[in-house]
mmCIF file of C-alpha atoms in Angstrom:
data_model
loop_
_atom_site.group_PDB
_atom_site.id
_atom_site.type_symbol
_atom_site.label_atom_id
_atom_site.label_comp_id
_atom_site.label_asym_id
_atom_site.label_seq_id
_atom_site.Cartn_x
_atom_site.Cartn_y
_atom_site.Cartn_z
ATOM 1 C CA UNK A 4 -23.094 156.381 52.817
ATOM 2 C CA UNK A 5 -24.302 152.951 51.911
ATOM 3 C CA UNK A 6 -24.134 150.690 54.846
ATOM 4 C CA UNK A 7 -25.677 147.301 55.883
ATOM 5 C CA UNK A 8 -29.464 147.311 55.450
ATOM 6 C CA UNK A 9 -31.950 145.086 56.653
ATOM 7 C CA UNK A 10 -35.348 144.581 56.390
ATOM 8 C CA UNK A 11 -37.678 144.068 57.696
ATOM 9 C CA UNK A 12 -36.548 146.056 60.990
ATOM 10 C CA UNK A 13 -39.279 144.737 63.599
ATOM 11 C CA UNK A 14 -41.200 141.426 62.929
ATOM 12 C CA UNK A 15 -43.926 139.963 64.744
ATOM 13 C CA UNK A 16 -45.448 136.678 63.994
ATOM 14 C CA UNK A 17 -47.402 133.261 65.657
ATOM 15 C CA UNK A 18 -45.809 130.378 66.699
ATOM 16 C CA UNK A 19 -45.384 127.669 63.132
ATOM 17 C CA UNK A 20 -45.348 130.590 60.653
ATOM 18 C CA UNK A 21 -42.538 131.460 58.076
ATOM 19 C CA UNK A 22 -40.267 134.506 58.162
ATOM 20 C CA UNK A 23 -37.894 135.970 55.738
ATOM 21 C CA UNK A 24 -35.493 138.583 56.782
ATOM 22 C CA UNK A 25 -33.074 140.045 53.830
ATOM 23 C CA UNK A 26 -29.698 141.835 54.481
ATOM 24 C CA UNK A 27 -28.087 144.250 51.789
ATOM 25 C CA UNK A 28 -24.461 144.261 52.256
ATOM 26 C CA UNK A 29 -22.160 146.818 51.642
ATOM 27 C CA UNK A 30 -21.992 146.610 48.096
ATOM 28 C CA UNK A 31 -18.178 145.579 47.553
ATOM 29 C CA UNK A 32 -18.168 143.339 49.978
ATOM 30 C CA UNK A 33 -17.937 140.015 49.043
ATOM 31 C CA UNK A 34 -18.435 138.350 52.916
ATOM 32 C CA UNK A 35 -21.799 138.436 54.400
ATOM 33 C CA UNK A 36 -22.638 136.626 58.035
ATOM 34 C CA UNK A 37 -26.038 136.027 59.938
ATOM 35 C CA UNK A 38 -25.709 136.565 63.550
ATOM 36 C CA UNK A 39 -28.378 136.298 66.399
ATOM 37 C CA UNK A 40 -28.824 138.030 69.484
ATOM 38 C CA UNK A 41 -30.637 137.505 72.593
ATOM 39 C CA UNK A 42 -30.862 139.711 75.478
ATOM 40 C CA UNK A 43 -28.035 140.344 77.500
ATOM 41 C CA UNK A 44 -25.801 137.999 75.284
ATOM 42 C CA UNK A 45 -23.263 138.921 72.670
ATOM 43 C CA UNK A 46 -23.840 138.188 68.953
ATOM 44 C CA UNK A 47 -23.958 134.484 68.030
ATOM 45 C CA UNK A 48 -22.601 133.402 64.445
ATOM 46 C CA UNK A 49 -24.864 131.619 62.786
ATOM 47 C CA UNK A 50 -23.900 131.003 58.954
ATOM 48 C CA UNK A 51 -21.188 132.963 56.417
ATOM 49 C CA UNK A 52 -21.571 133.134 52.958
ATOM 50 C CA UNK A 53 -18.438 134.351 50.406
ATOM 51 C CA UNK A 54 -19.946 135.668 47.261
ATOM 52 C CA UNK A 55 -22.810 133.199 46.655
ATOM 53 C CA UNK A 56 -21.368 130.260 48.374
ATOM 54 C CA UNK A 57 -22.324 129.246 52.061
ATOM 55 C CA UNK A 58 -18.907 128.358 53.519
ATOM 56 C CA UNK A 59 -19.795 128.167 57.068
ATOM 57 C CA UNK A 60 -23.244 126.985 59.349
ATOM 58 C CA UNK A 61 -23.090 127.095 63.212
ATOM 59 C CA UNK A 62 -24.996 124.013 65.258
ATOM 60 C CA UNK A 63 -27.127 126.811 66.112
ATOM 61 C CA UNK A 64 -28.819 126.555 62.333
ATOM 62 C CA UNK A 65 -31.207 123.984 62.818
ATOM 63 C CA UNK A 66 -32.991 122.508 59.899
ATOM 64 C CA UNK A 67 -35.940 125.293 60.079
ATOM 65 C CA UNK A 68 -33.718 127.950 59.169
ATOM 66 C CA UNK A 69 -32.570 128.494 55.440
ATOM 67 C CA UNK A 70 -30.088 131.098 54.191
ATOM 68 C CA UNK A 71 -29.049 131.759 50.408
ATOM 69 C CA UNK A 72 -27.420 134.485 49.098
ATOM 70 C CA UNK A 73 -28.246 134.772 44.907
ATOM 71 C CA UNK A 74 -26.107 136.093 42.823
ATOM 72 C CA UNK A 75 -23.805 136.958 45.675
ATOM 73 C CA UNK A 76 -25.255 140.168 46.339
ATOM 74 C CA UNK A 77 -28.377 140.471 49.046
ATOM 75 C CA UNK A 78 -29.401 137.483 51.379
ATOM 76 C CA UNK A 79 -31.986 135.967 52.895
ATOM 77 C CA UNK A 80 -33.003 134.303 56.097
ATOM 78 C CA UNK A 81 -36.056 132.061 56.509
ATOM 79 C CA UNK A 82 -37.140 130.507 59.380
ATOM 80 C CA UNK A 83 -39.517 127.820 58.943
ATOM 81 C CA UNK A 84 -42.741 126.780 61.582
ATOM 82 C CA UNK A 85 -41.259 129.426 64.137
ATOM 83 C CA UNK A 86 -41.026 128.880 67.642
ATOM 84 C CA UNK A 87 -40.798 130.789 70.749
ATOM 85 C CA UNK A 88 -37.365 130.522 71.441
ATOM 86 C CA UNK A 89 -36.871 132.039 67.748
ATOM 87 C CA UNK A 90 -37.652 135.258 69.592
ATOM 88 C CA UNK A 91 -34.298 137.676 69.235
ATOM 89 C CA UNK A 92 -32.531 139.979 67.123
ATOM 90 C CA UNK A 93 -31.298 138.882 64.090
ATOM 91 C CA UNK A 94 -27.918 140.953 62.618
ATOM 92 C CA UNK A 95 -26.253 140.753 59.485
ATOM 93 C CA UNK A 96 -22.692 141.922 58.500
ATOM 94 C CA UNK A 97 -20.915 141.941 55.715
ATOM 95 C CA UNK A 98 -16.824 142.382 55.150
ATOM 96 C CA UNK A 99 -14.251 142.982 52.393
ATOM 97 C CA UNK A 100 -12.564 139.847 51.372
ATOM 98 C CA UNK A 101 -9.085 141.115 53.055
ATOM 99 C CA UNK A 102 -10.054 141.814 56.427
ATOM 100 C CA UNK A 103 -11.661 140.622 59.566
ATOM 101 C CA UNK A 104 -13.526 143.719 60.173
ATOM 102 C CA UNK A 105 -17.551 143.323 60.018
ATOM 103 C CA UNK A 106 -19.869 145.595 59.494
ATOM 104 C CA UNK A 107 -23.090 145.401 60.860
ATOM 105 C CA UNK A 108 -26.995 146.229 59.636
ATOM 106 C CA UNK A 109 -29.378 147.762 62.102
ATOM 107 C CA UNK A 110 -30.883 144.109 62.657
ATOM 108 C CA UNK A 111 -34.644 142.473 62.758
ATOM 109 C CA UNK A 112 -36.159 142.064 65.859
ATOM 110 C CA UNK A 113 -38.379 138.665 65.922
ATOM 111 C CA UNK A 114 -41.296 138.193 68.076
ATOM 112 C CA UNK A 115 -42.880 135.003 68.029
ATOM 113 C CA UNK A 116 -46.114 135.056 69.688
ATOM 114 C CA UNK B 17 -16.992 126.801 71.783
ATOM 115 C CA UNK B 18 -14.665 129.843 72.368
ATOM 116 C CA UNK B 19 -15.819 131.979 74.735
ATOM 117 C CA UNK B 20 -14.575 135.109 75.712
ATOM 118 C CA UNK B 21 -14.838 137.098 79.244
ATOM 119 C CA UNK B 22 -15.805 140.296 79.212
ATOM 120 C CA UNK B 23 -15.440 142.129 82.299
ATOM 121 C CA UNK B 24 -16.964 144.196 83.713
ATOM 122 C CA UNK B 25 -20.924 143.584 83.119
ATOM 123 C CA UNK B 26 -21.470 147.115 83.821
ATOM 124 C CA UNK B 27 -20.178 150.500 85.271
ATOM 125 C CA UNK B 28 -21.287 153.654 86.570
ATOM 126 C CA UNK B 29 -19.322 156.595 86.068
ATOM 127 C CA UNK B 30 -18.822 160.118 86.006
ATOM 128 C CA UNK B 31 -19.297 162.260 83.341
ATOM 129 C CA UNK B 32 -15.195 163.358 82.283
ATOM 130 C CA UNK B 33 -14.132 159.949 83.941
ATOM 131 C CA UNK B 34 -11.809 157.386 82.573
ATOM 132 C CA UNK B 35 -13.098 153.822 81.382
ATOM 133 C CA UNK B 36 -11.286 150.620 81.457
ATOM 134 C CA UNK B 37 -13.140 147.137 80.210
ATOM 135 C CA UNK B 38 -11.221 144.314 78.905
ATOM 136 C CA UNK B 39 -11.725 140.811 77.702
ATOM 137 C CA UNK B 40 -9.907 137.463 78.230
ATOM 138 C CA UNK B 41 -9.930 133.861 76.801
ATOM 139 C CA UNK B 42 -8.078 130.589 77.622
ATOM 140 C CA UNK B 43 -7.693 130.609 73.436
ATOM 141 C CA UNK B 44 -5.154 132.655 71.535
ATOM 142 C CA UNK B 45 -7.215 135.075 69.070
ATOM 143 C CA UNK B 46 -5.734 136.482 65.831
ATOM 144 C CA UNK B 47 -8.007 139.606 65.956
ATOM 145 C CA UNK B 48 -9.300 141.331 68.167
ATOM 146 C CA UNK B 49 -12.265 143.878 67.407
ATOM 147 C CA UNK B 50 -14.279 146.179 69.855
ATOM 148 C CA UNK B 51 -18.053 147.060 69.345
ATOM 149 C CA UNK B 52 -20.577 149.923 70.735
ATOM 150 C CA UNK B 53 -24.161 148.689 70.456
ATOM 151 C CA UNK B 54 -27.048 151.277 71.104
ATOM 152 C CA UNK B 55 -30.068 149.779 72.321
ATOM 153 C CA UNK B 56 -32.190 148.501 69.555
ATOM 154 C CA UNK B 57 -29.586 148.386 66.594
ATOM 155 C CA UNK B 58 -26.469 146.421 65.149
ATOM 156 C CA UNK B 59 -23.395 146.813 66.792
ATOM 157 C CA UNK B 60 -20.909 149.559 65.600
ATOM 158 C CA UNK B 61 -17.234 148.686 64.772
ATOM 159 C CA UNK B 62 -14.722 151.037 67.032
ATOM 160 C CA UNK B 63 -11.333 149.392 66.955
ATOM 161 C CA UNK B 64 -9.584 146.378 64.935
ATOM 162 C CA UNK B 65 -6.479 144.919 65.996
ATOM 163 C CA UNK B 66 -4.472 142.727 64.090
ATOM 164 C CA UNK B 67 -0.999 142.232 66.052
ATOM 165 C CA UNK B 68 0.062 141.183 69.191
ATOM 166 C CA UNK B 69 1.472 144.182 71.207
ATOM 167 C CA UNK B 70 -0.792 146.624 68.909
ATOM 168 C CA UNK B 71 -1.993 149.752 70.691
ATOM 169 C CA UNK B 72 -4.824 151.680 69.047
ATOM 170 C CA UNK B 73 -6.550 155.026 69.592
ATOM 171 C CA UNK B 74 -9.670 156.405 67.758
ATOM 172 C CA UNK B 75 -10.699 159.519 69.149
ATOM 173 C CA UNK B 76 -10.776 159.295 72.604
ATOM 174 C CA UNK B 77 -10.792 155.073 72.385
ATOM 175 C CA UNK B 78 -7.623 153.588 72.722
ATOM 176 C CA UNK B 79 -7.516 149.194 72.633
ATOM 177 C CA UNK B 80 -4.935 147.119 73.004
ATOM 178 C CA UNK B 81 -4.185 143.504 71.471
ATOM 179 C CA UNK B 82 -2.534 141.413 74.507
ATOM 180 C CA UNK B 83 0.948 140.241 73.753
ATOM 181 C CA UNK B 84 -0.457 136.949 74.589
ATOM 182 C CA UNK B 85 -3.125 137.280 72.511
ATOM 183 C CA UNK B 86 -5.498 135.939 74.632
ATOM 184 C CA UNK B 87 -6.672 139.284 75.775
ATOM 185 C CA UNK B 88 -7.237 142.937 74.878
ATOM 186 C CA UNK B 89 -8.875 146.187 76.415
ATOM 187 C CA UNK B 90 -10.174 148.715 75.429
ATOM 188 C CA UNK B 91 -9.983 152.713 77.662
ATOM 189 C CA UNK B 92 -12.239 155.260 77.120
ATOM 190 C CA UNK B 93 -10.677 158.701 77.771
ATOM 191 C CA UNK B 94 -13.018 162.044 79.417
ATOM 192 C CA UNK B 95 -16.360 160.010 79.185
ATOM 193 C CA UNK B 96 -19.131 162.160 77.892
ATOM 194 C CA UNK B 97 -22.741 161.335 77.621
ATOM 195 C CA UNK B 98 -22.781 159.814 74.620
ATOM 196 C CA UNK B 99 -20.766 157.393 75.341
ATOM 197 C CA UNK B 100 -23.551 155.460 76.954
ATOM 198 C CA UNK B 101 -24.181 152.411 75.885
ATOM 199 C CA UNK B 102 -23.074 148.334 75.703
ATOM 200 C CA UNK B 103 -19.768 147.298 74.467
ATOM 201 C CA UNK B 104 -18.359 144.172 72.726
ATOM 202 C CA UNK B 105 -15.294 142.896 72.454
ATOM 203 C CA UNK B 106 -15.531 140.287 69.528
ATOM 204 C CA UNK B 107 -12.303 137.979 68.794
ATOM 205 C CA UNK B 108 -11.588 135.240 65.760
ATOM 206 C CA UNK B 109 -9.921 132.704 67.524
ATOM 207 C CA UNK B 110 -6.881 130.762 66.037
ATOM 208 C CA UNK B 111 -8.401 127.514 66.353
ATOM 209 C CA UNK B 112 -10.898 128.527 63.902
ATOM 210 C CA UNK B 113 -8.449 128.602 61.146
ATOM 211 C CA UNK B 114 -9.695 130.207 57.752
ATOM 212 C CA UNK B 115 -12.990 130.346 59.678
ATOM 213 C CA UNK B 116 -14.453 133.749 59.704
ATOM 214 C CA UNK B 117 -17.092 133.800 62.474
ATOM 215 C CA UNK B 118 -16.881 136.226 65.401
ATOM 216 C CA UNK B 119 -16.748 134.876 68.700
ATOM 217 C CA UNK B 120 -18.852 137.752 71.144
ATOM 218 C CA UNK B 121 -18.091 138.674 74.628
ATOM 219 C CA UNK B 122 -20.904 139.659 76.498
ATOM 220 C CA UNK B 123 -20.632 143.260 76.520
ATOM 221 C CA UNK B 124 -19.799 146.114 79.242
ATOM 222 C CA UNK B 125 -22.683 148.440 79.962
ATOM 223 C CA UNK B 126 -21.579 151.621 80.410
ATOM 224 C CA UNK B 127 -23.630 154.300 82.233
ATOM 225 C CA UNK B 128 -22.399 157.972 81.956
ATOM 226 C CA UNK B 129 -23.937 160.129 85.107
ATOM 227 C CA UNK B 130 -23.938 163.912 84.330
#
């Protein structure tokens, strides 16, 4: 069984440095999202990407965050000159083109320090 | 933004007891989906629901899309330990049009006392 993967899984890191995260989606789906997740709170969307194109960004992408998705198969997430309030759980899902229903990785759990 | 009200933050129950959480929104949804998130992972996908009206069981989960689809719930049947844990509802609102993006609730913590 081939899920949603992500790694890394736990991340810790000082305040101004990069991070990368990468998501592996399920592999025939063509739909992959970047959430985040802060204690207590439900899942926040932040961008969508069909195949290679990024179709969606939420005003919660500010300009120090980056996602691309080559070839429309894995993704990545950078996060430029982190800050504290970077500090969360970052999820990524993935869907089939014909439905709504996401599946979700395990997530990356940023510490910024 | 949409938001969605998930109620209720948390419960305490008995071990073989019935569960009842539910979500609202002043915004019609076209899908409803409900979520069990174990502490330090991704959220797991229970139930979809794609019609208004639509009743849904897996296993011992049953959900329901509201008929005015601005609310669903979701019952948990004979609680057993494992069933610990927070749950999501998660809805993509109308509004959003061929938008994709889930809009959370805030989750139910559920608490399953032997």
């Amino acid at each position: 069984d081939t899920g949603v993967s992500q790694d890394p899984r736990h991340k810790i890191t000082k305040r101004g440095q990069n991070v990368t995260f990468r998501c592996d989606p399920i592999s025939e789906h063509n739909r992959l999202y970047w959430y985040r997740q802060t204690l207590g709170q439900g899942p926040e969307f932040l961008t969508y990407f069909q195949n290679e194109a990024q179709l969606e960004k939420s005003r919660l992408l500010s300009d120090r965050f980056s996602a691309e998705r080559p070839k429309g198969s894995f993704s990545t997430l950078e996060i430029q000159r982190t800050e504290q309030g970077d500090s969360a759980m970052y999820l990524c899902a993935s869907s089939p083109m014909v439905l709504y229903e996401q599946y979700f990785g395990p997530g990356t759990r940023l510490t910024v320090t | 933004g949409q938001q969605l009200n998930q109620s209720p933050q948390s419960m305490f129950i008995q071990e073989g007891e019935d569960v009842s959480m539910n979500c609202t929104s002043s915004s019609i949804f076209n899908t409803w989906l409900w979520y069990k998130q174990d502490p330090g992972e991704g959220p797991v996908l229970l139930i979809a629901l794609y019609k208004a009206g639509e009743l849904t069981s897996n296993g011992r989960l049953t959900a329901q899309f509201g008929i005015t689809r601005k609310d669903s719930f979701l019952n948990i049947s004979a609680s057993i330990p494992s069933d610990v844990g927070i749950y999501f509802c998660a809805g993509q609102p109308s509004s959003s049009g061929s938008a994709r993006q889930l809009t959370f609730g805030s989750g139910t913590q559920l608490t399953v006392l032997p």
